[in-house]
Amino acid sequence: MRRHERRGADVTTHLLLEELRRQRMEGRRLLDIGGGIGVISAELPDTGVANVTMVEASPAYLAVVRRVVESKYGSRPTQFILGDFEAIADTLPNADVVTLDRVVCCYPDGEVLLKEAAGRARQLLAFTYPRDR
């Protein structure tokens, strides 16, 4: 998070954020899957996102996110859920916008993950996949 605060989002995440900012985000519900330290969630409060739900499998990352992101949304609802998205997807509400920033490549079954994520997206599914170098 300190690196992000000093230099901003890395190139891939920056591209995703640019595309999200081109969309009308005002009043939309955001579901950020595997959000890590919360860069996507932390960068979008000024777009008018109505609320954010973040699902993350790492308790350490979730602790950082809660500390950094919650205050940025003020009175708008924020929810931080610890768990494997695929395992708990059926318990989550749908969202207007669903994001996965470099999650698909690290997940054991990326195809199943994307299907579950798409099933939760009412309007937009946005994901990144790093290039194989």
mmCIF file of N, CA and C in Angstrom:
data_model
loop_
_atom_site.group_PDB
_atom_site.id
_atom_site.type_symbol
_atom_site.label_atom_id
_atom_site.label_comp_id
_atom_site.label_asym_id
_atom_site.label_seq_id
_atom_site.Cartn_x
_atom_site.Cartn_y
_atom_site.Cartn_z
ATOM 1 N N MET A 1 0.832 -1.190 0.000
ATOM 2 C CA MET A 1 0.000 0.000 0.000
ATOM 3 C C MET A 1 0.874 1.250 0.000
ATOM 4 N N ARG A 2 2.000 1.197 0.703
ATOM 5 C CA ARG A 2 2.909 2.357 0.700
ATOM 6 C C ARG A 2 3.421 2.637 -0.704
ATOM 7 N N ARG A 3 3.749 1.566 -1.446
ATOM 8 C CA ARG A 3 4.195 1.742 -2.826
ATOM 9 C C ARG A 3 3.099 2.391 -3.658
ATOM 10 N N HIS A 4 1.879 1.935 -3.483
ATOM 11 C CA HIS A 4 0.747 2.505 -4.215
ATOM 12 C C HIS A 4 0.553 3.972 -3.846
ATOM 13 N N GLU A 5 0.675 4.304 -2.580
ATOM 14 C CA GLU A 5 0.503 5.690 -2.144
ATOM 15 C C GLU A 5 1.591 6.602 -2.718
ATOM 16 N N ARG A 6 2.799 6.068 -2.883
ATOM 17 C CA ARG A 6 3.905 6.857 -3.438
ATOM 18 C C ARG A 6 3.834 6.984 -4.960
ATOM 19 N N ARG A 7 3.568 5.864 -5.647
ATOM 20 C CA ARG A 7 3.669 5.840 -7.102
ATOM 21 C C ARG A 7 2.358 5.618 -7.844
ATOM 22 N N GLY A 8 1.298 5.309 -7.123
ATOM 23 C CA GLY A 8 0.026 5.035 -7.785
ATOM 24 C C GLY A 8 -0.054 3.586 -8.230
ATOM 25 N N ALA A 9 -1.104 3.291 -8.947
ATOM 26 C CA ALA A 9 -1.345 1.925 -9.420
ATOM 27 C C ALA A 9 -0.292 1.522 -10.442
ATOM 28 N N ASP A 10 0.031 0.229 -10.483
ATOM 29 C CA ASP A 10 0.968 -0.236 -11.497
ATOM 30 C C ASP A 10 0.296 -0.165 -12.868
ATOM 31 N N VAL A 11 1.024 -0.446 -13.916
ATOM 32 C CA VAL A 11 0.555 -0.223 -15.281
ATOM 33 C C VAL A 11 -0.739 -0.969 -15.586
ATOM 34 N N THR A 12 -0.787 -2.252 -15.281
ATOM 35 C CA THR A 12 -1.965 -3.052 -15.592
ATOM 36 C C THR A 12 -3.187 -2.557 -14.830
ATOM 37 N N THR A 13 -3.024 -2.324 -13.557
ATOM 38 C CA THR A 13 -4.137 -1.837 -12.735
ATOM 39 C C THR A 13 -4.559 -0.447 -13.187
ATOM 40 N N HIS A 14 -3.603 0.379 -13.554
ATOM 41 C CA HIS A 14 -3.899 1.727 -14.046
ATOM 42 C C HIS A 14 -4.779 1.665 -15.296
ATOM 43 N N LEU A 15 -4.462 0.756 -16.211
ATOM 44 C CA LEU A 15 -5.280 0.600 -17.419
ATOM 45 C C LEU A 15 -6.707 0.184 -17.074
ATOM 46 N N LEU A 16 -6.838 -0.744 -16.135
ATOM 47 C CA LEU A 16 -8.168 -1.170 -15.699
ATOM 48 C C LEU A 16 -8.936 0.001 -15.090
ATOM 49 N N LEU A 17 -8.280 0.760 -14.240
ATOM 50 C CA LEU A 17 -8.928 1.911 -13.613
ATOM 51 C C LEU A 17 -9.335 2.957 -14.643
ATOM 52 N N GLU A 18 -8.494 3.199 -15.635
ATOM 53 C CA GLU A 18 -8.840 4.155 -16.697
ATOM 54 C C GLU A 18 -10.116 3.731 -17.407
ATOM 55 N N GLU A 19 -10.220 2.447 -17.725
ATOM 56 C CA GLU A 19 -11.413 1.951 -18.409
ATOM 57 C C GLU A 19 -12.641 2.045 -17.510
ATOM 58 N N LEU A 20 -12.490 1.746 -16.234
ATOM 59 C CA LEU A 20 -13.621 1.861 -15.318
ATOM 60 C C LEU A 20 -14.082 3.307 -15.197
ATOM 61 N N ARG A 21 -13.144 4.227 -15.177
ATOM 62 C CA ARG A 21 -13.499 5.649 -15.075
ATOM 63 C C ARG A 21 -14.221 6.152 -16.326
ATOM 64 N N ARG A 22 -14.056 5.479 -17.448
ATOM 65 C CA ARG A 22 -14.779 5.852 -18.674
ATOM 66 C C ARG A 22 -16.244 5.436 -18.615
ATOM 67 N N GLN A 23 -16.550 4.547 -17.700
ATOM 68 C CA GLN A 23 -17.923 4.061 -17.529
ATOM 69 C C GLN A 23 -18.643 4.953 -16.523
ATOM 70 N N ARG A 24 -19.955 4.953 -16.581
ATOM 71 C CA ARG A 24 -20.721 5.674 -15.562
ATOM 72 C C ARG A 24 -20.735 4.799 -14.307
ATOM 73 N N MET A 25 -20.071 5.249 -13.269
ATOM 74 C CA MET A 25 -19.972 4.477 -12.024
ATOM 75 C C MET A 25 -20.926 5.007 -10.952
ATOM 76 N N GLU A 26 -21.452 6.194 -11.164
ATOM 77 C CA GLU A 26 -22.348 6.831 -10.194
ATOM 78 C C GLU A 26 -23.497 5.892 -9.809
ATOM 79 N N GLY A 27 -23.620 5.622 -8.509
ATOM 80 C CA GLY A 27 -24.715 4.825 -7.998
ATOM 81 C C GLY A 27 -24.590 3.314 -8.204
ATOM 82 N N ARG A 28 -23.489 2.887 -8.783
ATOM 83 C CA ARG A 28 -23.328 1.454 -9.058
ATOM 84 C C ARG A 28 -22.718 0.722 -7.862
ATOM 85 N N ARG A 29 -23.052 -0.569 -7.793
ATOM 86 C CA ARG A 29 -22.480 -1.457 -6.775
ATOM 87 C C ARG A 29 -21.236 -2.114 -7.362
ATOM 88 N N LEU A 30 -20.147 -2.110 -6.608
ATOM 89 C CA LEU A 30 -18.882 -2.691 -7.044
ATOM 90 C C LEU A 30 -18.581 -3.944 -6.223
ATOM 91 N N LEU A 31 -18.232 -5.015 -6.925
ATOM 92 C CA LEU A 31 -17.731 -6.234 -6.287
ATOM 93 C C LEU A 31 -16.315 -6.440 -6.793
ATOM 94 N N ASP A 32 -15.345 -6.340 -5.902
ATOM 95 C CA ASP A 32 -13.928 -6.497 -6.246
ATOM 96 C C ASP A 32 -13.474 -7.855 -5.717
ATOM 97 N N ILE A 33 -13.201 -8.772 -6.637
ATOM 98 C CA ILE A 33 -12.840 -10.143 -6.278
ATOM 99 C C ILE A 33 -11.325 -10.276 -6.233
ATOM 100 N N GLY A 34 -10.818 -10.782 -5.111
ATOM 101 C CA GLY A 34 -9.376 -10.955 -4.971
ATOM 102 C C GLY A 34 -8.655 -9.626 -5.033
ATOM 103 N N GLY A 35 -9.210 -8.652 -4.353
ATOM 104 C CA GLY A 35 -8.743 -7.274 -4.445
ATOM 105 C C GLY A 35 -7.421 -6.968 -3.779
ATOM 106 N N GLY A 36 -6.768 -7.955 -3.180
ATOM 107 C CA GLY A 36 -5.446 -7.726 -2.579
ATOM 108 C C GLY A 36 -5.485 -6.641 -1.524
ATOM 109 N N ILE A 37 -4.665 -5.629 -1.699
ATOM 110 C CA ILE A 37 -4.596 -4.535 -0.739
ATOM 111 C C ILE A 37 -5.624 -3.444 -1.024
ATOM 112 N N GLY A 38 -6.471 -3.671 -2.014
ATOM 113 C CA GLY A 38 -7.604 -2.773 -2.226
ATOM 114 C C GLY A 38 -7.382 -1.605 -3.160
ATOM 115 N N VAL A 39 -6.453 -1.708 -4.081
ATOM 116 C CA VAL A 39 -6.158 -0.585 -4.976
ATOM 117 C C VAL A 39 -7.387 -0.186 -5.795
ATOM 118 N N ILE A 40 -8.088 -1.149 -6.381
ATOM 119 C CA ILE A 40 -9.266 -0.826 -7.182
ATOM 120 C C ILE A 40 -10.299 -0.101 -6.313
ATOM 121 N N SER A 41 -10.612 -0.672 -5.185
ATOM 122 C CA SER A 41 -11.596 -0.063 -4.281
ATOM 123 C C SER A 41 -11.145 1.304 -3.787
ATOM 124 N N ALA A 42 -9.874 1.443 -3.491
ATOM 125 C CA ALA A 42 -9.341 2.704 -2.963
ATOM 126 C C ALA A 42 -9.347 3.818 -4.004
ATOM 127 N N GLU A 43 -9.274 3.468 -5.272
ATOM 128 C CA GLU A 43 -9.187 4.473 -6.335
ATOM 129 C C GLU A 43 -10.545 4.937 -6.860
ATOM 130 N N LEU A 44 -11.642 4.280 -6.512
ATOM 131 C CA LEU A 44 -12.918 4.589 -7.148
ATOM 132 C C LEU A 44 -13.957 5.362 -6.323
ATOM 133 N N PRO A 45 -13.711 5.721 -5.080
ATOM 134 C CA PRO A 45 -14.762 6.429 -4.337
ATOM 135 C C PRO A 45 -15.211 7.725 -4.998
ATOM 136 N N ASP A 46 -14.297 8.427 -5.653
ATOM 137 C CA ASP A 46 -14.633 9.713 -6.270
ATOM 138 C C ASP A 46 -15.485 9.567 -7.529
ATOM 139 N N THR A 47 -15.719 8.348 -7.990
ATOM 140 C CA THR A 47 -16.544 8.130 -9.178
ATOM 141 C C THR A 47 -18.029 8.039 -8.831
ATOM 142 N N GLY A 48 -18.344 8.025 -7.547
ATOM 143 C CA GLY A 48 -19.736 7.945 -7.126
ATOM 144 C C GLY A 48 -20.252 6.538 -6.921
ATOM 145 N N VAL A 49 -19.337 5.562 -6.847
ATOM 146 C CA VAL A 49 -19.740 4.184 -6.573
ATOM 147 C C VAL A 49 -20.609 4.187 -5.313
ATOM 148 N N ALA A 50 -21.763 3.521 -5.388
ATOM 149 C CA ALA A 50 -22.705 3.526 -4.269
ATOM 150 C C ALA A 50 -22.213 2.708 -3.098
ATOM 151 N N ASN A 51 -21.623 1.548 -3.391
ATOM 152 C CA ASN A 51 -21.053 0.729 -2.328
ATOM 153 C C ASN A 51 -20.052 -0.244 -2.924
ATOM 154 N N VAL A 52 -19.228 -0.788 -2.052
ATOM 155 C CA VAL A 52 -18.201 -1.726 -2.498
ATOM 156 C C VAL A 52 -18.213 -2.956 -1.591
ATOM 157 N N THR A 53 -18.104 -4.105 -2.244
ATOM 158 C CA THR A 53 -17.893 -5.358 -1.541
ATOM 159 C C THR A 53 -16.596 -5.928 -2.069
ATOM 160 N N MET A 54 -15.713 -6.284 -1.172
ATOM 161 C CA MET A 54 -14.442 -6.854 -1.576
ATOM 162 C C MET A 54 -14.306 -8.238 -0.975
ATOM 163 N N VAL A 55 -13.946 -9.185 -1.829
ATOM 164 C CA VAL A 55 -13.721 -10.558 -1.386
ATOM 165 C C VAL A 55 -12.236 -10.841 -1.542
ATOM 166 N N GLU A 56 -11.609 -11.289 -0.462
ATOM 167 C CA GLU A 56 -10.162 -11.545 -0.474
ATOM 168 C C GLU A 56 -9.880 -12.772 0.388
ATOM 169 N N ALA A 57 -8.997 -13.623 -0.081
ATOM 170 C CA ALA A 57 -8.659 -14.853 0.640
ATOM 171 C C ALA A 57 -7.576 -14.655 1.701
ATOM 172 N N SER A 58 -6.882 -13.531 1.673
ATOM 173 C CA SER A 58 -5.800 -13.284 2.623
ATOM 174 C C SER A 58 -6.263 -12.386 3.770
ATOM 175 N N PRO A 59 -6.227 -12.891 5.012
ATOM 176 C CA PRO A 59 -6.615 -12.051 6.151
ATOM 177 C C PRO A 59 -5.727 -10.814 6.298
ATOM 178 N N ALA A 60 -4.439 -10.947 5.984
ATOM 179 C CA ALA A 60 -3.520 -9.803 6.111
ATOM 180 C C ALA A 60 -3.895 -8.699 5.127
ATOM 181 N N TYR A 61 -4.190 -9.060 3.873
ATOM 182 C CA TYR A 61 -4.610 -8.070 2.884
ATOM 183 C C TYR A 61 -5.920 -7.416 3.302
ATOM 184 N N LEU A 62 -6.844 -8.217 3.789
ATOM 185 C CA LEU A 62 -8.149 -7.693 4.166
ATOM 186 C C LEU A 62 -8.019 -6.678 5.309
ATOM 187 N N ALA A 63 -7.094 -6.895 6.214
ATOM 188 C CA ALA A 63 -6.868 -5.939 7.308
ATOM 189 C C ALA A 63 -6.393 -4.597 6.760
ATOM 190 N N VAL A 64 -5.506 -4.628 5.767
ATOM 191 C CA VAL A 64 -5.014 -3.395 5.135
ATOM 192 C C VAL A 64 -6.164 -2.683 4.432
ATOM 193 N N VAL A 65 -6.932 -3.429 3.660
ATOM 194 C CA VAL A 65 -8.044 -2.854 2.906
ATOM 195 C C VAL A 65 -9.035 -2.168 3.826
ATOM 196 N N ARG A 66 -9.412 -2.845 4.863
ATOM 197 C CA ARG A 66 -10.390 -2.281 5.794
ATOM 198 C C ARG A 66 -9.895 -0.939 6.347
ATOM 199 N N ARG A 67 -8.630 -0.886 6.697
ATOM 200 C CA ARG A 67 -8.053 0.338 7.271
ATOM 201 C C ARG A 67 -8.011 1.471 6.244
ATOM 202 N N VAL A 68 -7.681 1.167 5.014
ATOM 203 C CA VAL A 68 -7.481 2.194 3.995
ATOM 204 C C VAL A 68 -8.765 2.581 3.273
ATOM 205 N N VAL A 69 -9.568 1.613 2.902
ATOM 206 C CA VAL A 69 -10.704 1.860 2.018
ATOM 207 C C VAL A 69 -11.946 2.359 2.753
ATOM 208 N N GLU A 70 -12.237 1.797 3.890
ATOM 209 C CA GLU A 70 -13.485 2.111 4.589
ATOM 210 C C GLU A 70 -13.693 3.619 4.764
ATOM 211 N N SER A 71 -12.669 4.320 5.175
ATOM 212 C CA SER A 71 -12.808 5.753 5.423
ATOM 213 C C SER A 71 -13.042 6.545 4.136
ATOM 214 N N LYS A 72 -12.583 6.038 3.010
ATOM 215 C CA LYS A 72 -12.736 6.757 1.745
ATOM 216 C C LYS A 72 -14.177 6.769 1.250
ATOM 217 N N TYR A 73 -14.995 5.828 1.700
ATOM 218 C CA TYR A 73 -16.372 5.743 1.234
ATOM 219 C C TYR A 73 -17.362 6.443 2.162
ATOM 220 N N GLY A 74 -16.884 6.965 3.277
ATOM 221 C CA GLY A 74 -17.759 7.706 4.181
ATOM 222 C C GLY A 74 -18.957 6.887 4.612
ATOM 223 N N SER A 75 -20.157 7.407 4.363
ATOM 224 C CA SER A 75 -21.375 6.725 4.798
ATOM 225 C C SER A 75 -21.845 5.654 3.809
ATOM 226 N N ARG A 76 -21.203 5.577 2.640
ATOM 227 C CA ARG A 76 -21.592 4.531 1.682
ATOM 228 C C ARG A 76 -21.161 3.165 2.212
ATOM 229 N N PRO A 77 -22.009 2.164 2.043
ATOM 230 C CA PRO A 77 -21.695 0.833 2.586
ATOM 231 C C PRO A 77 -20.440 0.214 1.978
ATOM 232 N N THR A 78 -19.625 -0.352 2.838
ATOM 233 C CA THR A 78 -18.459 -1.122 2.414
ATOM 234 C C THR A 78 -18.504 -2.455 3.147
ATOM 235 N N GLN A 79 -18.153 -3.497 2.423
ATOM 236 C CA GLN A 79 -18.177 -4.827 3.023
ATOM 237 C C GLN A 79 -16.896 -5.539 2.617
ATOM 238 N N PHE A 80 -16.248 -6.177 3.588
ATOM 239 C CA PHE A 80 -15.001 -6.887 3.359
ATOM 240 C C PHE A 80 -15.206 -8.333 3.779
ATOM 241 N N ILE A 81 -15.075 -9.232 2.830
ATOM 242 C CA ILE A 81 -15.383 -10.636 3.078
ATOM 243 C C ILE A 81 -14.139 -11.483 2.890
ATOM 244 N N LEU A 82 -13.805 -12.238 3.910
ATOM 245 C CA LEU A 82 -12.669 -13.150 3.859
ATOM 246 C C LEU A 82 -13.141 -14.477 3.289
ATOM 247 N N GLY A 83 -12.485 -14.927 2.219
ATOM 248 C CA GLY A 83 -12.833 -16.228 1.678
ATOM 249 C C GLY A 83 -12.443 -16.393 0.227
ATOM 250 N N ASP A 84 -12.591 -17.611 -0.234
ATOM 251 C CA ASP A 84 -12.363 -17.980 -1.620
ATOM 252 C C ASP A 84 -13.645 -17.657 -2.380
ATOM 253 N N PHE A 85 -13.568 -16.739 -3.320
ATOM 254 C CA PHE A 85 -14.764 -16.283 -4.025
ATOM 255 C C PHE A 85 -15.574 -17.427 -4.615
ATOM 256 N N GLU A 86 -14.906 -18.360 -5.260
ATOM 257 C CA GLU A 86 -15.628 -19.465 -5.891
ATOM 258 C C GLU A 86 -16.443 -20.256 -4.860
ATOM 259 N N ALA A 87 -15.881 -20.440 -3.686
ATOM 260 C CA ALA A 87 -16.556 -21.212 -2.639
ATOM 261 C C ALA A 87 -17.750 -20.472 -2.042
ATOM 262 N N ILE A 88 -17.709 -19.146 -2.037
ATOM 263 C CA ILE A 88 -18.779 -18.371 -1.392
ATOM 264 C C ILE A 88 -19.620 -17.555 -2.365
ATOM 265 N N ALA A 89 -19.383 -17.689 -3.650
ATOM 266 C CA ALA A 89 -20.064 -16.868 -4.656
ATOM 267 C C ALA A 89 -21.581 -16.895 -4.509
ATOM 268 N N ASP A 90 -22.138 -18.050 -4.216
ATOM 269 C CA ASP A 90 -23.595 -18.162 -4.096
ATOM 270 C C ASP A 90 -24.168 -17.375 -2.926
ATOM 271 N N THR A 91 -23.334 -16.994 -1.985
ATOM 272 C CA THR A 91 -23.809 -16.243 -0.821
ATOM 273 C C THR A 91 -23.722 -14.732 -1.035
ATOM 274 N N LEU A 92 -23.123 -14.321 -2.147
ATOM 275 C CA LEU A 92 -22.902 -12.897 -2.398
ATOM 276 C C LEU A 92 -23.990 -12.306 -3.282
ATOM 277 N N PRO A 93 -24.332 -11.048 -3.044
ATOM 278 C CA PRO A 93 -25.309 -10.397 -3.923
ATOM 279 C C PRO A 93 -24.662 -10.058 -5.267
ATOM 280 N N ASN A 94 -25.489 -9.888 -6.279
ATOM 281 C CA ASN A 94 -24.989 -9.426 -7.570
ATOM 282 C C ASN A 94 -24.529 -7.987 -7.437
ATOM 283 N N ALA A 95 -23.686 -7.562 -8.370
ATOM 284 C CA ALA A 95 -23.186 -6.194 -8.380
ATOM 285 C C ALA A 95 -23.278 -5.665 -9.809
ATOM 286 N N ASP A 96 -23.322 -4.363 -9.943
ATOM 287 C CA ASP A 96 -23.349 -3.759 -11.275
ATOM 288 C C ASP A 96 -22.014 -3.951 -11.974
ATOM 289 N N VAL A 97 -20.939 -3.779 -11.215
ATOM 290 C CA VAL A 97 -19.580 -3.875 -11.752
ATOM 291 C C VAL A 97 -18.802 -4.893 -10.925
ATOM 292 N N VAL A 98 -18.195 -5.861 -11.604
ATOM 293 C CA VAL A 98 -17.365 -6.863 -10.945
ATOM 294 C C VAL A 98 -15.964 -6.757 -11.513
ATOM 295 N N THR A 99 -14.962 -6.677 -10.627
ATOM 296 C CA THR A 99 -13.573 -6.561 -11.070
ATOM 297 C C THR A 99 -12.728 -7.701 -10.525
ATOM 298 N N LEU A 100 -11.749 -8.102 -11.334
ATOM 299 C CA LEU A 100 -10.741 -9.087 -10.945
ATOM 300 C C LEU A 100 -9.416 -8.596 -11.532
ATOM 301 N N ASP A 101 -8.584 -8.026 -10.711
ATOM 302 C CA ASP A 101 -7.300 -7.500 -11.182
ATOM 303 C C ASP A 101 -6.198 -8.520 -10.885
ATOM 304 N N ARG A 102 -5.723 -9.187 -11.928
ATOM 305 C CA ARG A 102 -4.687 -10.218 -11.840
ATOM 306 C C ARG A 102 -5.051 -11.321 -10.848
ATOM 307 N N VAL A 103 -6.277 -11.773 -10.949
ATOM 308 C CA VAL A 103 -6.749 -12.851 -10.096
ATOM 309 C C VAL A 103 -6.896 -14.135 -10.908
ATOM 310 N N VAL A 104 -7.370 -14.005 -12.130
ATOM 311 C CA VAL A 104 -7.652 -15.162 -12.981
ATOM 312 C C VAL A 104 -6.406 -16.014 -13.193
ATOM 313 N N CYS A 105 -5.269 -15.375 -13.377
ATOM 314 C CA CYS A 105 -4.020 -16.095 -13.658
ATOM 315 C C CYS A 105 -3.521 -16.910 -12.470
ATOM 316 N N CYS A 106 -3.903 -16.510 -11.272
ATOM 317 C CA CYS A 106 -3.389 -17.150 -10.059
ATOM 318 C C CYS A 106 -4.339 -18.190 -9.488
ATOM 319 N N TYR A 107 -5.527 -18.264 -10.035
ATOM 320 C CA TYR A 107 -6.548 -19.142 -9.498
ATOM 321 C C TYR A 107 -6.428 -20.530 -10.132
ATOM 322 N N PRO A 108 -6.628 -21.595 -9.348
ATOM 323 C CA PRO A 108 -6.477 -22.954 -9.898
ATOM 324 C C PRO A 108 -7.343 -23.239 -11.126
ATOM 325 N N ASP A 109 -8.571 -22.710 -11.164
ATOM 326 C CA ASP A 109 -9.440 -22.913 -12.321
ATOM 327 C C ASP A 109 -10.016 -21.561 -12.742
ATOM 328 N N GLY A 110 -9.249 -20.851 -13.557
ATOM 329 C CA GLY A 110 -9.624 -19.506 -13.988
ATOM 330 C C GLY A 110 -10.932 -19.456 -14.740
ATOM 331 N N GLU A 111 -11.237 -20.490 -15.505
ATOM 332 C CA GLU A 111 -12.482 -20.514 -16.274
ATOM 333 C C GLU A 111 -13.700 -20.548 -15.348
ATOM 334 N N VAL A 112 -13.642 -21.382 -14.334
ATOM 335 C CA VAL A 112 -14.745 -21.458 -13.367
ATOM 336 C C VAL A 112 -14.866 -20.134 -12.617
ATOM 337 N N LEU A 113 -13.742 -19.570 -12.239
ATOM 338 C CA LEU A 113 -13.740 -18.292 -11.537
ATOM 339 C C LEU A 113 -14.427 -17.214 -12.377
ATOM 340 N N LEU A 114 -14.063 -17.126 -13.646
ATOM 341 C CA LEU A 114 -14.674 -16.117 -14.517
ATOM 342 C C LEU A 114 -16.168 -16.362 -14.714
ATOM 343 N N LYS A 115 -16.572 -17.600 -14.832
ATOM 344 C CA LYS A 115 -18.005 -17.903 -14.967
ATOM 345 C C LYS A 115 -18.771 -17.449 -13.726
ATOM 346 N N GLU A 116 -18.225 -17.739 -12.554
ATOM 347 C CA GLU A 116 -18.874 -17.311 -11.306
ATOM 348 C C GLU A 116 -18.925 -15.787 -11.220
ATOM 349 N N ALA A 117 -17.837 -15.134 -11.589
ATOM 350 C CA ALA A 117 -17.774 -13.666 -11.545
ATOM 351 C C ALA A 117 -18.780 -13.067 -12.529
ATOM 352 N N ALA A 118 -18.839 -13.611 -13.738
ATOM 353 C CA ALA A 118 -19.776 -13.117 -14.743
ATOM 354 C C ALA A 118 -21.218 -13.302 -14.270
ATOM 355 N N GLY A 119 -21.464 -14.366 -13.544
ATOM 356 C CA GLY A 119 -22.800 -14.611 -13.008
ATOM 357 C C GLY A 119 -23.223 -13.609 -11.958
ATOM 358 N N ARG A 120 -22.278 -12.907 -11.371
ATOM 359 C CA ARG A 120 -22.570 -11.882 -10.356
ATOM 360 C C ARG A 120 -22.644 -10.482 -10.959
ATOM 361 N N ALA A 121 -22.191 -10.304 -12.206
ATOM 362 C CA ALA A 121 -22.114 -8.975 -12.838
ATOM 363 C C ALA A 121 -23.406 -8.637 -13.565
ATOM 364 N N ARG A 122 -24.054 -7.580 -13.138
ATOM 365 C CA ARG A 122 -25.280 -7.136 -13.807
ATOM 366 C C ARG A 122 -24.970 -6.357 -15.083
ATOM 367 N N GLN A 123 -23.903 -5.556 -15.069
ATOM 368 C CA GLN A 123 -23.639 -4.681 -16.204
ATOM 369 C C GLN A 123 -22.231 -4.813 -16.775
ATOM 370 N N LEU A 124 -21.240 -4.988 -15.916
ATOM 371 C CA LEU A 124 -19.862 -4.936 -16.397
ATOM 372 C C LEU A 124 -18.977 -5.907 -15.624
ATOM 373 N N LEU A 125 -18.209 -6.682 -16.356
ATOM 374 C CA LEU A 125 -17.176 -7.545 -15.779
ATOM 375 C C LEU A 125 -15.855 -7.055 -16.333
ATOM 376 N N ALA A 126 -14.950 -6.661 -15.452
ATOM 377 C CA ALA A 126 -13.650 -6.136 -15.881
ATOM 378 C C ALA A 126 -12.552 -6.934 -15.201
ATOM 379 N N PHE A 127 -11.625 -7.483 -16.005
ATOM 380 C CA PHE A 127 -10.527 -8.240 -15.411
ATOM 381 C C PHE A 127 -9.247 -8.014 -16.195
ATOM 382 N N THR A 128 -8.144 -8.242 -15.517
ATOM 383 C CA THR A 128 -6.838 -8.151 -16.166
ATOM 384 C C THR A 128 -6.168 -9.517 -16.071
ATOM 385 N N TYR A 129 -5.264 -9.706 -16.981
ATOM 386 C CA TYR A 129 -4.499 -10.940 -17.030
ATOM 387 C C TYR A 129 -3.079 -10.548 -17.449
ATOM 388 N N PRO A 130 -2.083 -10.756 -16.615
ATOM 389 C CA PRO A 130 -0.733 -10.300 -16.970
ATOM 390 C C PRO A 130 -0.169 -11.079 -18.169
ATOM 391 N N ARG A 131 0.646 -10.393 -18.927
ATOM 392 C CA ARG A 131 1.306 -11.028 -20.066
ATOM 393 C C ARG A 131 2.310 -12.052 -19.573
ATOM 394 N N ASP A 132 2.462 -13.127 -20.325
ATOM 395 C CA ASP A 132 3.452 -14.154 -20.024
ATOM 396 C C ASP A 132 4.787 -13.659 -20.554
ATOM 397 N N ARG A 133 5.687 -13.367 -19.686
ATOM 398 C CA ARG A 133 6.990 -12.850 -20.113
ATOM 399 C C ARG A 133 7.988 -13.973 -20.107
#
